XYZ file of C-alpha atoms in Angstrom:
779
model
C 1.321 20.244 23.280
C 1.958 23.131 20.904
C 5.506 23.613 22.211
C 6.196 19.872 22.021
C 4.789 19.514 18.510
C 6.920 22.403 17.215
C 10.136 20.420 17.746
C 8.786 16.888 17.313
C 10.501 16.281 13.949
C 13.885 17.171 15.434
C 13.174 14.846 18.368
C 12.444 12.014 15.911
C 15.849 12.555 14.298
C 17.828 12.808 17.543
C 16.221 9.992 19.554
C 18.392 7.300 17.948
C 21.533 8.893 19.445
C 19.941 9.947 22.774
C 18.518 7.220 25.012
C 16.916 9.703 27.423
C 15.130 11.446 24.541
C 14.028 8.084 23.121
C 12.394 7.168 26.445
C 10.782 10.605 26.555
C 9.336 10.019 23.073
C 7.881 6.728 24.328
C 6.158 8.502 27.234
C 4.785 11.113 24.851
C 3.353 8.430 22.566
C 1.632 6.723 25.522
C 0.138 10.029 26.738
C -1.257 10.796 23.286
C -2.696 7.292 23.010
C -4.450 7.750 26.372
C -5.724 11.199 25.349
C -7.127 9.683 22.152
C -8.875 7.003 24.210
C -10.559 9.702 26.336
C -11.815 11.496 23.221
C -13.107 8.143 21.935
C -14.948 7.606 25.252
C -16.803 10.874 24.708
C -17.578 9.942 21.108
C -18.934 6.529 22.129
C -21.097 8.091 24.831
C -22.483 10.588 22.305
C -23.235 7.755 19.846
C -24.930 5.750 22.608
C -27.197 8.666 23.455
C -27.935 9.342 19.793
C -28.855 5.688 19.348
C -31.258 5.985 22.252
C -32.935 8.946 20.578
C -33.087 7.277 17.139
C -34.350 3.926 18.486
C -36.411 4.659 21.611
C -37.592 1.762 23.745
C -38.204 1.047 27.416
C -34.525 0.336 28.080
C -33.574 3.731 26.719
C -36.278 5.685 28.599
C -33.714 7.212 30.985
C -31.624 8.423 28.047
C -34.653 10.172 26.491
C -35.643 11.802 29.787
C -32.137 13.159 30.378
C -32.109 14.710 26.898
C -29.330 14.879 24.346
C -26.899 17.194 26.170
C -26.565 15.701 29.670
C -23.845 13.300 30.762
C -24.281 10.973 33.715
C -22.510 11.983 36.954
C -20.457 8.774 37.059
C -19.280 9.247 33.461
C -18.368 12.896 34.073
C -16.436 12.027 37.236
C -14.526 9.219 35.534
C -13.609 11.432 32.577
C -12.519 14.350 34.756
C -10.059 12.079 36.613
C -8.644 10.803 33.316
C -8.239 14.295 31.876
C -6.571 15.570 35.058
C -4.142 12.635 35.010
C -3.235 13.215 31.337
C -2.717 16.955 31.877
C -0.443 16.214 34.846
C 1.667 13.738 32.885
C 1.872 16.139 29.954
C 3.029 18.949 32.239
C 5.803 16.776 33.701
C 6.888 15.741 30.227
C 6.956 19.336 28.971
C 9.449 20.217 31.721
C 11.663 17.284 30.752
C 11.264 18.208 27.058
C 12.821 21.636 27.610
C 16.098 20.021 28.734
C 16.777 18.802 25.180
C 18.293 21.083 22.564
C 15.507 20.694 20.006
C 14.751 22.986 17.076
C 11.836 23.585 14.760
C 11.778 21.904 11.326
C 9.216 21.803 8.568
C 7.719 18.425 7.704
C 10.027 17.929 4.719
C 11.754 14.599 5.158
C 15.501 14.686 4.601
C 17.802 11.811 3.788
C 21.052 12.092 5.633
C 23.761 12.528 2.977
C 25.869 9.536 2.036
C 28.712 9.568 -0.467
C 29.120 7.035 -3.259
C 31.994 6.710 -5.712
C 32.075 5.758 -9.361
C 34.598 2.894 -9.153
C 33.952 -0.751 -8.330
C 36.049 -3.883 -8.846
C 34.011 -6.101 -11.157
C 35.505 -9.143 -9.405
C 33.759 -8.017 -6.196
C 30.333 -8.119 -7.847
C 28.464 -11.401 -8.243
C 25.376 -12.181 -10.302
C 24.875 -8.872 -12.122
C 26.403 -9.618 -15.543
C 23.051 -9.843 -17.326
C 21.805 -6.625 -15.705
C 25.032 -4.839 -16.710
C 24.623 -5.919 -20.332
C 21.020 -4.703 -20.329
C 22.013 -1.252 -19.068
C 24.901 -0.984 -21.548
C 22.503 -1.945 -24.356
C 20.196 0.895 -23.277
C 23.151 3.313 -23.233
C 24.181 2.346 -26.757
C 20.677 2.644 -28.175
C 20.195 5.938 -30.095
C 17.938 8.341 -28.240
C 14.441 8.912 -29.633
C 13.444 11.263 -26.811
C 13.340 14.991 -27.456
C 13.960 15.535 -23.753
C 17.101 14.735 -21.804
C 17.700 10.970 -22.371
C 17.435 9.421 -18.871
C 17.713 5.729 -17.879
C 16.249 5.100 -14.379
C 17.396 2.107 -12.305
C 14.819 1.403 -9.582
C 14.709 -1.033 -6.686
C 14.674 -1.700 -2.970
C 17.494 -0.351 -0.809
C 20.418 -2.782 -0.746
C 19.598 -4.490 -4.072
C 22.677 -3.047 -5.779
C 21.419 -0.158 -7.931
C 24.571 1.880 -7.297
C 26.757 -1.171 -7.934
C 25.013 -1.811 -11.258
C 25.514 1.813 -12.301
C 29.199 1.523 -11.313
C 29.617 -1.640 -13.409
C 28.201 0.069 -16.490
C 30.101 3.309 -15.800
C 33.457 1.492 -15.747
C 32.915 -0.823 -18.723
C 35.389 -0.243 -21.583
C 32.608 -0.064 -24.184
C 30.909 2.734 -22.252
C 34.200 4.587 -21.832
C 34.822 4.503 -25.573
C 31.228 5.587 -26.313
C 31.261 8.463 -23.810
C 34.675 10.193 -23.650
C 33.444 12.281 -20.712
C 31.905 10.548 -17.672
C 30.513 12.317 -14.617
C 29.411 10.686 -11.345
C 27.270 12.706 -8.912
C 25.820 11.387 -5.642
C 22.551 13.322 -5.291
C 21.456 11.823 -1.945
C 20.619 14.945 0.052
C 18.472 17.956 -0.901
C 17.881 18.300 -4.656
C 19.531 21.727 -4.899
C 20.266 23.014 -8.425
C 23.264 25.168 -7.524
C 24.878 22.316 -5.575
C 24.336 19.811 -8.413
C 25.715 22.168 -11.094
C 28.776 22.878 -8.926
C 29.399 19.144 -8.476
C 29.110 18.538 -12.247
C 31.488 21.441 -13.030
C 34.007 20.271 -10.424
C 33.828 16.710 -11.762
C 34.541 17.885 -15.335
C 37.177 20.469 -14.412
C 38.929 19.077 -11.336
C 39.662 21.625 -8.640
C 37.541 24.470 -10.028
C 35.982 26.618 -7.288
C 32.412 27.792 -7.860
C 31.636 29.247 -4.432
C 29.464 32.358 -4.620
C 28.488 31.856 -8.268
C 24.893 32.576 -9.253
C 22.757 29.904 -10.884
C 22.957 31.799 -14.179
C 26.772 31.918 -13.990
C 26.902 28.211 -13.175
C 24.711 27.377 -16.190
C 26.940 29.467 -18.480
C 30.053 27.716 -17.148
C 28.421 24.310 -17.614
C 27.603 25.137 -21.244
C 31.194 26.192 -21.929
C 32.475 22.878 -20.507
C 29.947 20.490 -22.086
C 28.801 22.053 -25.376
C 29.049 19.507 -28.237
C 30.630 16.910 -25.927
C 29.248 13.413 -25.624
C 28.996 12.570 -21.941
C 27.494 10.090 -19.483
C 26.095 11.599 -16.290
C 25.156 9.355 -13.350
C 22.837 10.852 -10.722
C 23.123 8.295 -7.944
C 20.647 7.903 -5.085
C 17.933 10.377 -6.155
C 15.022 10.998 -3.765
C 13.398 14.178 -5.069
C 9.677 13.698 -5.830
C 9.066 17.346 -6.688
C 8.556 17.408 -10.450
C 9.126 21.175 -10.695
C 12.669 20.785 -9.349
C 13.555 18.129 -11.928
C 12.017 20.154 -14.774
C 14.150 23.139 -13.728
C 17.327 21.025 -13.725
C 16.341 19.484 -17.063
C 15.894 22.961 -18.541
C 19.308 23.991 -17.239
C 20.853 20.939 -18.962
C 18.877 21.491 -22.177
C 20.921 24.633 -22.874
C 23.923 22.373 -23.622
C 24.441 21.943 -27.373
C 24.374 18.326 -28.601
C 22.763 17.018 -25.416
C 20.730 14.305 -27.241
C 23.866 12.281 -27.989
C 24.634 12.076 -24.251
C 22.896 9.917 -21.607
C 21.938 10.161 -17.941
C 21.592 7.233 -15.519
C 19.506 7.803 -12.380
C 19.400 5.350 -9.459
C 16.458 5.629 -7.086
C 14.263 3.630 -4.722
C 11.122 5.327 -6.011
C 9.083 4.568 -9.128
C 7.599 8.037 -8.747
C 11.075 9.616 -8.996
C 11.748 7.461 -12.081
C 8.514 8.557 -13.788
C 9.246 12.224 -13.006
C 12.775 12.088 -14.409
C 12.231 9.884 -17.457
C 9.589 8.979 -20.009
C 11.069 5.523 -20.664
C 10.189 2.444 -18.639
C 12.502 2.159 -15.610
C 14.897 -0.753 -15.246
C 13.496 -2.502 -12.152
C 16.319 -4.389 -10.474
C 15.401 -7.784 -9.041
C 16.983 -9.892 -6.303
C 19.890 -12.276 -6.902
C 19.275 -16.018 -7.396
C 19.966 -18.202 -4.349
C 23.126 -19.697 -5.901
C 24.670 -16.257 -6.474
C 23.674 -15.178 -2.968
C 25.429 -18.230 -1.505
C 28.595 -17.438 -3.483
C 28.506 -13.838 -2.223
C 27.868 -14.960 1.352
C 30.824 -17.358 1.242
C 33.035 -14.563 -0.086
C 32.239 -12.380 2.948
C 32.101 -15.101 5.631
C 35.408 -16.863 4.785
C 38.884 -16.171 3.521
C 39.384 -17.585 0.012
C 39.133 -21.382 0.045
C 38.527 -21.747 3.805
C 34.871 -22.694 3.284
C 35.976 -26.149 2.095
C 36.991 -26.997 5.664
C 33.557 -26.195 7.157
C 30.805 -28.087 5.298
C 28.667 -27.967 8.468
C 28.767 -24.156 8.458
C 27.981 -23.988 4.732
C 24.797 -26.005 5.373
C 23.722 -23.496 8.041
C 24.834 -20.682 5.732
C 22.362 -21.814 3.076
C 19.519 -21.292 5.574
C 20.902 -17.871 6.562
C 21.122 -16.798 2.925
C 17.471 -17.736 2.320
C 16.477 -15.134 4.933
C 17.975 -12.406 2.718
C 15.512 -13.039 -0.149
C 17.985 -12.070 -2.862
C 19.199 -8.720 -1.443
C 23.007 -8.581 -1.824
C 23.586 -6.046 0.967
C 21.724 -8.262 3.431
C 23.851 -11.236 2.326
C 27.020 -9.172 2.782
C 25.889 -7.907 6.214
C 25.226 -11.396 7.614
C 28.320 -12.851 5.958
C 30.564 -10.178 7.466
C 29.010 -10.736 10.912
C 30.253 -14.345 10.715
C 33.716 -13.621 9.280
C 36.351 -15.725 11.060
C 33.717 -17.271 13.329
C 33.876 -21.039 13.079
C 31.865 -21.980 16.166
C 28.629 -23.558 14.981
C 26.651 -21.856 17.766
C 27.477 -18.402 16.324
C 26.060 -19.439 12.954
C 22.962 -20.974 14.516
C 22.387 -17.736 16.466
C 22.414 -15.696 13.223
C 20.157 -18.247 11.515
C 17.574 -18.142 14.320
C 17.642 -14.358 14.906
C 15.530 -11.734 13.174
C 17.793 -9.520 11.070
C 16.510 -6.370 12.784
C 17.717 -7.648 16.181
C 21.330 -8.111 15.030
C 23.972 -5.460 15.697
C 24.682 -3.500 12.514
C 26.918 -0.687 11.282
C 26.088 2.411 9.242
C 26.352 0.811 5.793
C 24.778 -2.522 6.753
C 21.359 -3.564 5.522
C 18.987 -2.273 8.212
C 20.433 1.285 8.424
C 20.375 1.445 4.602
C 16.774 0.202 4.538
C 15.892 2.696 7.268
C 16.759 5.559 4.913
C 13.606 4.680 2.989
C 11.596 4.786 6.217
C 13.116 8.095 7.328
C 12.201 9.639 3.990
C 8.506 8.777 4.401
C 6.052 11.411 5.661
C 5.067 10.690 9.272
C 1.591 9.388 8.346
C 3.121 6.782 6.001
C 5.696 5.780 8.615
C 2.941 4.710 11.012
C 1.020 2.899 8.289
C 4.121 0.969 7.188
C 4.875 0.038 10.812
C 1.350 -1.418 11.148
C 2.073 -3.900 8.362
C 4.327 -5.725 10.857
C 1.050 -7.044 12.336
C 1.063 -9.692 9.603
C 3.412 -12.655 9.298
C 6.299 -12.698 6.867
C 5.339 -13.858 3.358
C 1.720 -12.954 4.104
C -0.502 -11.961 1.176
C -1.983 -8.594 2.082
C -5.435 -7.526 0.848
C -5.620 -3.809 0.152
C -9.206 -3.372 1.391
C -8.499 -5.148 4.704
C -5.328 -3.160 5.302
C -7.197 0.103 4.676
C -9.898 -0.958 7.181
C -7.177 -1.649 9.765
C -5.509 1.733 9.191
C -8.867 3.490 9.270
C -9.976 1.794 12.487
C -6.772 2.949 14.198
C -7.072 6.544 13.026
C -3.929 6.484 10.873
C -5.425 8.197 7.839
C -5.359 11.927 7.199
C -8.726 13.660 6.971
C -10.135 13.244 3.436
C -10.161 16.226 1.112
C -13.366 17.500 -0.434
C -15.257 14.828 -2.441
C -13.026 12.083 -1.010
C -13.652 9.351 1.548
C -11.338 7.714 4.081
C -10.994 4.711 1.744
C -9.611 7.003 -0.984
C -6.933 8.241 1.417
C -6.002 4.633 2.241
C -5.674 3.767 -1.471
C -3.422 6.796 -1.974
C -1.196 5.647 0.897
C -0.873 2.152 -0.613
C -0.013 3.629 -4.018
C 2.716 5.734 -2.391
C 4.209 2.649 -0.687
C 4.056 0.810 -4.045
C 5.843 3.653 -5.838
C 8.613 3.616 -3.204
C 9.134 -0.152 -3.711
C 8.272 -0.858 -0.056
C 5.456 -3.200 -1.097
C 4.970 -5.158 -4.338
C 1.684 -5.672 -6.216
C 0.688 -9.322 -6.588
C -2.673 -9.265 -8.392
C -5.239 -6.618 -9.293
C -8.863 -7.663 -8.725
C -10.378 -4.324 -9.838
C -12.109 -3.582 -6.509
C -9.002 -4.397 -4.483
C -5.528 -5.774 -5.019
C -3.194 -8.112 -3.192
C 0.397 -7.265 -2.382
C 3.442 -8.660 -0.629
C 6.201 -7.124 1.431
C 9.855 -8.142 1.130
C 11.092 -9.883 4.281
C 13.678 -7.140 4.854
C 11.001 -4.433 4.686
C 9.017 -6.546 7.157
C 12.112 -6.603 9.393
C 12.247 -2.829 9.091
C 8.559 -2.555 10.036
C 9.164 -4.828 13.048
C 12.102 -2.672 14.131
C 10.246 0.646 14.023
C 7.027 -0.742 15.556
C 8.489 -2.822 18.390
C 7.227 -0.461 21.140
C 3.642 -0.576 19.826
C 3.151 -3.918 18.048
C 3.867 -7.428 19.312
C 3.568 -10.922 17.880
C 2.403 -13.405 20.542
C 2.881 -17.163 20.386
C 3.159 -20.091 22.795
C 6.715 -19.072 23.746
C 5.929 -15.432 24.601
C 6.854 -14.732 28.219
C 6.548 -10.955 28.497
C 4.687 -8.189 26.690
C 5.265 -4.529 27.528
C 2.116 -3.138 29.157
C 2.119 -0.216 26.734
C 1.949 -2.392 23.602
C -1.238 -1.464 21.755
C -1.449 -3.930 18.857
C -1.222 -7.739 19.018
C -0.858 -10.516 16.461
C -1.548 -14.107 17.558
C -0.110 -16.590 15.100
C 0.598 -19.975 16.592
C -1.260 -23.189 15.795
C 0.200 -24.670 18.995
C -1.249 -21.971 21.261
C -3.001 -23.830 24.092
C -4.628 -21.659 26.725
C -4.556 -17.893 26.979
C -1.041 -16.480 27.683
C -1.012 -15.122 31.253
C 0.977 -12.072 30.163
C -2.198 -10.722 28.535
C -4.272 -10.643 31.696
C -2.643 -7.440 32.993
C -2.869 -5.565 29.683
C -5.577 -2.911 29.396
C -4.531 -0.615 26.529
C -4.644 -2.953 23.528
C -6.327 -1.459 20.451
C -5.847 -4.201 17.827
C -5.962 -7.988 18.017
C -5.382 -10.102 14.924
C -5.706 -13.892 15.252
C -4.121 -16.026 12.535
C -3.574 -19.759 12.077
C -6.660 -20.682 14.111
C -7.156 -24.433 13.781
C -9.936 -26.760 14.975
C -7.618 -28.048 17.695
C -7.172 -24.555 19.160
C -10.807 -23.423 18.723
C -11.483 -23.407 22.483
C -8.296 -21.441 23.127
C -9.247 -18.836 20.557
C -12.755 -18.469 22.001
C -11.220 -17.927 25.446
C -8.791 -15.476 23.904
C -11.607 -13.499 22.248
C -13.559 -13.405 25.535
C -10.469 -12.121 27.370
C -9.858 -9.493 24.726
C -13.427 -8.185 24.870
C -13.494 -8.044 28.665
C -9.999 -6.568 29.115
C -9.268 -4.418 26.087
C -11.692 -1.503 26.147
C -9.857 0.392 23.380
C -10.180 -2.210 20.628
C -10.445 -0.938 17.057
C -10.702 -4.431 15.440
C -12.505 -7.375 16.890
C -16.297 -7.437 16.422
C -18.300 -9.926 18.478
C -21.069 -8.408 20.638
C -21.342 -5.888 17.852
C -24.687 -4.324 18.836
C -22.931 -2.352 21.628
C -19.909 -1.346 19.520
C -21.194 2.097 18.557
C -18.014 3.097 16.675
C -17.725 -0.122 14.675
C -16.585 0.639 11.111
C -16.090 -2.811 9.573
C -18.197 -5.938 10.136
C -17.746 -9.245 8.321
C -20.681 -11.620 8.759
C -19.797 -13.574 5.639
C -20.038 -17.398 5.713
C -21.719 -17.319 9.138
C -24.919 -19.210 8.276
C -27.212 -16.565 9.821
C -30.944 -17.095 9.323
C -31.558 -13.332 9.288
C -29.625 -10.142 10.000
C -30.183 -8.961 13.612
C -32.010 -5.627 13.987
C -29.132 -4.327 16.082
C -26.823 -4.290 13.044
C -28.806 -1.390 11.557
C -28.026 0.621 14.710
C -24.317 0.665 13.869
C -24.397 4.176 12.449
C -20.623 4.428 11.976
C -20.486 1.243 9.858
C -18.587 1.691 6.571
C -17.848 -1.890 5.437
C -20.376 -4.749 5.737
C -20.215 -8.332 4.427
C -23.231 -10.637 4.878
C -24.217 -14.277 4.329
C -27.783 -15.261 5.290
C -30.001 -18.299 4.667
C -33.229 -16.468 3.845
C -35.252 -15.448 0.794
C -35.476 -11.807 1.924
C -33.449 -9.335 3.981
C -35.191 -6.994 6.406
C -35.998 -3.546 5.057
C -33.290 -0.905 5.489
C -34.777 1.907 7.571
C -34.242 5.603 6.842
C -31.351 7.007 8.888
C -29.563 3.659 9.194
C -26.127 2.881 7.688
C -25.740 6.457 6.507
C -21.934 6.038 6.420
C -21.906 2.663 4.636
C -19.407 2.629 1.759
C -19.140 -1.093 0.945
C -21.865 -3.760 1.001
C -21.204 -7.369 0.025
C -23.770 -10.172 -0.098
C -22.150 -13.551 -0.711
C -23.361 -17.139 -0.739
C -26.926 -16.020 0.024
C -28.192 -18.967 -1.993
C -31.899 -18.481 -1.176
C -32.004 -14.684 -1.465
C -34.514 -13.679 -4.161
C -34.207 -9.897 -4.036
C -32.208 -7.100 -2.471
C -33.778 -5.484 0.612
C -36.318 -2.683 0.413
C -34.881 0.700 1.312
C -31.676 0.451 -0.744
C -32.263 4.090 -1.709
C -31.385 5.148 1.851
C -27.765 4.013 1.442
C -26.793 7.451 0.165
C -23.061 6.971 0.877
C -22.757 3.513 -0.718
C -19.937 3.365 -3.267
C -19.416 -0.381 -3.761
C -22.029 -3.146 -4.092
C -20.786 -6.737 -4.421
C -23.065 -9.722 -5.096
C -21.408 -13.162 -5.148
C -22.925 -16.636 -5.478
C -26.515 -15.483 -4.899
C -28.060 -18.099 -7.163
C -31.736 -17.194 -6.572
C -31.274 -13.469 -7.120
C -33.178 -12.602 -10.305
C -32.902 -8.832 -10.721
C -31.673 -5.555 -9.272
C -34.149 -3.059 -7.787
C -34.720 0.166 -9.699
C -34.112 2.002 -6.415
C -30.370 1.674 -7.185
C -30.794 4.661 -9.487
C -31.029 6.851 -6.365
C -27.522 5.806 -5.208
C -25.771 8.671 -6.943
C -22.453 8.045 -5.155
C -22.244 4.398 -6.205
C -18.981 3.759 -8.118
C -18.489 -0.007 -8.278
C -20.953 -2.810 -9.052
C -19.547 -6.363 -8.986
C -21.803 -9.337 -9.760
C -20.219 -12.810 -9.735
C -21.855 -16.213 -10.239
C -25.421 -15.021 -9.699
C -26.605 -17.499 -12.294
C -30.304 -16.458 -12.372
C -29.621 -12.748 -12.642
C -31.287 -10.923 -15.528
C -30.011 -7.353 -15.605
C -32.443 -5.883 -18.123
C -33.109 -2.411 -16.689
C -34.584 -0.138 -19.334
C -35.298 3.583 -19.171
C -38.982 3.464 -18.182
C -39.700 6.981 -16.911
C -39.013 10.372 -18.462
C -36.700 11.310 -15.589
C -34.532 8.245 -16.300
C -33.180 9.894 -19.453
C -31.495 12.653 -17.455
C -30.220 10.373 -14.705
C -26.781 11.360 -13.358
C -24.999 8.400 -11.744
C -21.329 7.853 -10.867
C -20.513 4.216 -11.716
C -16.827 3.767 -12.541
C -16.545 -0.025 -12.778
C -19.072 -2.747 -13.660
C -18.072 -6.411 -13.499
C -20.476 -9.174 -14.620
C -19.018 -12.629 -14.051
C -20.766 -15.981 -14.544
C -24.321 -14.651 -14.994
C -25.844 -17.444 -17.076
C -29.218 -15.723 -17.539
C -27.701 -12.451 -18.713
C -28.968 -11.383 -22.152
C -28.671 -7.621 -21.858
C -26.767 -4.946 -19.909
C -28.434 -2.682 -17.296
C -29.117 0.356 -19.488
C -30.572 2.394 -16.616
C -27.318 2.232 -14.647
C -24.885 2.400 -17.569
C -26.413 5.263 -19.535
C -26.797 7.165 -16.288
C -23.034 6.701 -15.875
C -22.102 7.391 -19.504
C -19.635 10.123 -18.544
C -18.079 8.284 -15.542
C -17.817 4.531 -16.361
C -14.143 3.634 -16.868
C -14.005 -0.173 -16.693
C -16.462 -2.791 -17.989
C -15.867 -6.511 -17.547
C -18.163 -9.222 -18.925
C -17.082 -12.826 -18.349
C -18.643 -16.274 -18.736
C -22.124 -15.107 -19.723
C -22.994 -17.798 -22.305
C -26.471 -16.428 -23.203
C -25.175 -12.992 -24.120
C -25.230 -12.885 -27.932
C -25.186 -9.170 -28.671
C -23.929 -5.988 -27.051
C -26.353 -3.052 -27.061
C -26.106 -0.410 -29.789
C -25.984 2.340 -27.150
C -22.743 0.988 -25.628
C -20.476 3.497 -27.514
C -22.274 6.258 -25.568
C -19.986 5.343 -22.632
C -17.529 8.043 -23.616
C -15.238 7.668 -20.562
C -14.672 3.917 -20.949
C -10.946 3.112 -20.644
C -10.877 -0.667 -20.184
C -13.186 -3.278 -21.767
C -12.740 -6.977 -20.985
C -14.841 -9.740 -22.580
C -14.094 -13.357 -21.605
C -15.782 -16.692 -22.160
C -18.869 -15.268 -23.917
C -19.039 -18.072 -26.480
C -22.143 -16.827 -28.286
C -21.111 -13.205 -28.652
C -20.588 -12.549 -32.358
C -19.901 -8.869 -32.734
C -18.874 -5.656 -31.033
C -21.409 -2.824 -31.373
C -21.303 -0.557 -34.375
C -19.450 2.676 -33.671
C -16.818 1.150 -31.390
C -14.356 3.572 -32.961
C -16.187 6.263 -30.935
C -14.525 4.826 -27.800
C -11.811 7.486 -28.045
C -10.729 7.035 -24.409
C -10.540 3.228 -24.616
C -6.941 2.211 -23.787
C -7.265 -1.530 -23.136
C -9.385 -4.158 -24.882
C -9.184 -7.827 -23.898
C -11.078 -10.562 -25.784
C -10.513 -14.056 -24.405
C -12.295 -17.317 -25.210
C -14.880 -15.776 -27.556
C -14.232 -17.723 -30.798
C -16.130 -15.544 -33.272
C -14.960 -12.240 -31.781
C -11.336 -13.439 -31.738
C -11.574 -14.427 -35.397
C -13.095 -11.126 -36.545
C -10.953 -8.721 -34.528
C -7.482 -10.319 -34.492
C -4.695 -8.125 -35.816
C -3.603 -10.351 -38.693
C -6.428 -11.500 -40.948
C -9.327 -10.199 -38.865
C -11.928 -8.552 -41.102
C -12.843 -5.957 -38.428
C -9.383 -5.276 -36.952
C -9.491 -1.741 -38.367
C -12.386 -0.897 -36.016
C -10.210 -1.445 -32.917
C -6.752 -0.611 -34.323
C -6.802 2.796 -32.581
C -6.839 1.189 -29.120
C -3.473 1.403 -27.326
C -3.416 -2.133 -25.897
C -5.357 -5.014 -27.485
C -5.042 -8.568 -26.135
C -6.873 -11.308 -28.055
C -6.628 -14.915 -26.831
C -8.291 -17.488 -29.038
């Protein structure tokens, strides 16, 4: 394994040109999956024995007699056969591996270099006039930045960032404003010597700089550019190492009169944009459908020929919709149909997934794949997993993280972090690289979407591991590990599934009442056949490694005792029809991070033993109408970061400091959200003052009985975001609000008296909040 791992990165790069190596990589992946399953078998057996020790009963007598270190003979024999088989397969593969000329590389992702040029015919570009004018306006605006003035253009691969930069670069107004224009394609490694040489050679055509030191190159650059007004385009930048950009910026700063010049950077990464510029990036959007259709026609027909084929134009409109506004995708599909007038060819393109179509180097999928190749390996796998959702699906960040976590895709957390923190970091990285787009932020989680072309990319790279199954599916590779069922017409369990044994994930979507029986049969098949499942709780009391369990909206009368025996559980959602929950026993749910109680309409109090949930970070209470108060035992949950209470209409949160020790309480709350609590007249002082140095976000909404905020509120020195909505009887903010020195955002919405007093123009108390960076007041 060590010898294989040493050259694995090179194998990843070469497999696309070497079919034998690609098949070898597939075998390796299957061996590692099987090895992981064996390790999981041992872990499950250990958890089963530990459960027997923690919860002794007659059934577990044999386990207690055997002790904690013995394995049964049958289990040992079964495992030894599996290990021997895996070692044999690995040995055979290692011999085959040596036949490839593979070399060691570090885990620094490289983008294969591609050249771009500065010139473009404006007549070849459709739908970017407004964007061009916006960029030119930014170029003409005098620079207020003391640093190098940089304008970043950011967007998905294939959107036309380079084309937009070319349009601006070649405009007559820009040429007259900047007598000297320099175009550099950064693309590959962000090497300072290489970039300075390219700039020098662009300014002074034909000059040779080979062998020059960095110092000599900087001196030559100064002699060429001092006191000259120039436009520099750095096209296709990927470098996310801030130190490298700062070094280049410092090299450029030595040029006299630099502030009158401008730099345009094109990149697919918001992180790159933020590193290279302090101004807001220009985020390029997709083209409107009408412009896309014009562009498609231009590439699919010779001028004017489209008039003779109205039937093809109708099909073309459907093809263009698949491209979702990305010009390169439109061009790729249009060029595939050039001079093809048979309707069947057009229907084939319309019905095919883009990733299945044959494409050339500069077509959409290879260009999109550059973004994938540039991802670290752990993000590549996580992105591929997002293909297990349908196109246009709304993704929920917390559910996606649970899926990644269950399949072991997350790196081990660093000190003081949890697996969920790693998952959030991964999502933020995908957001910054424009591979997913934020839809809505709900504080505790957010929703996001994925462009159809990125989904096509995910389908392409995951096709050996993930499969979407519907009523028309005839075959599924036996080594596929992750399944998505999404077909309302699915009647009966597909026979292809009966021979599959290695499936780890099953996601069932579009379940309707008509197919309820089919889905129950499907779940039964999955549980009996797929012993390696990471997602699909049902007989959950035996699932020792279960991490996430959603019992919301189930109508349970009480929570089964067996649920407390799930010692690996991290995420739990519950709905019960009872006035009380059973007491939480010491030693149970020690890993629980997230607990949600929703629609527990009869629940009068939280369970005894809440203090044992030492790992709990998020507590969510929704629509628990009979819940009157929170237990004081919450003060022992020192890791708790998020408290979210929504439509618990009877809830009175008055929690005063009653004991001497309460004054020195050290809690960790970061966000508190109180929504629709009609009985609320005060804030929970015990929890908030204990979190005075950690609370960052406070949201109070639709609490009509709240008429005053406590005088101690300004003690929350770390508060960054305060949101007050629909509190009709709230008349004033607390005295000393100017002590909120870290407060960056204040929103007041639907609070008539507050809006009147604190509005910017004419508000008598505006001066008290004028220091806050962002104030939104909606009357």
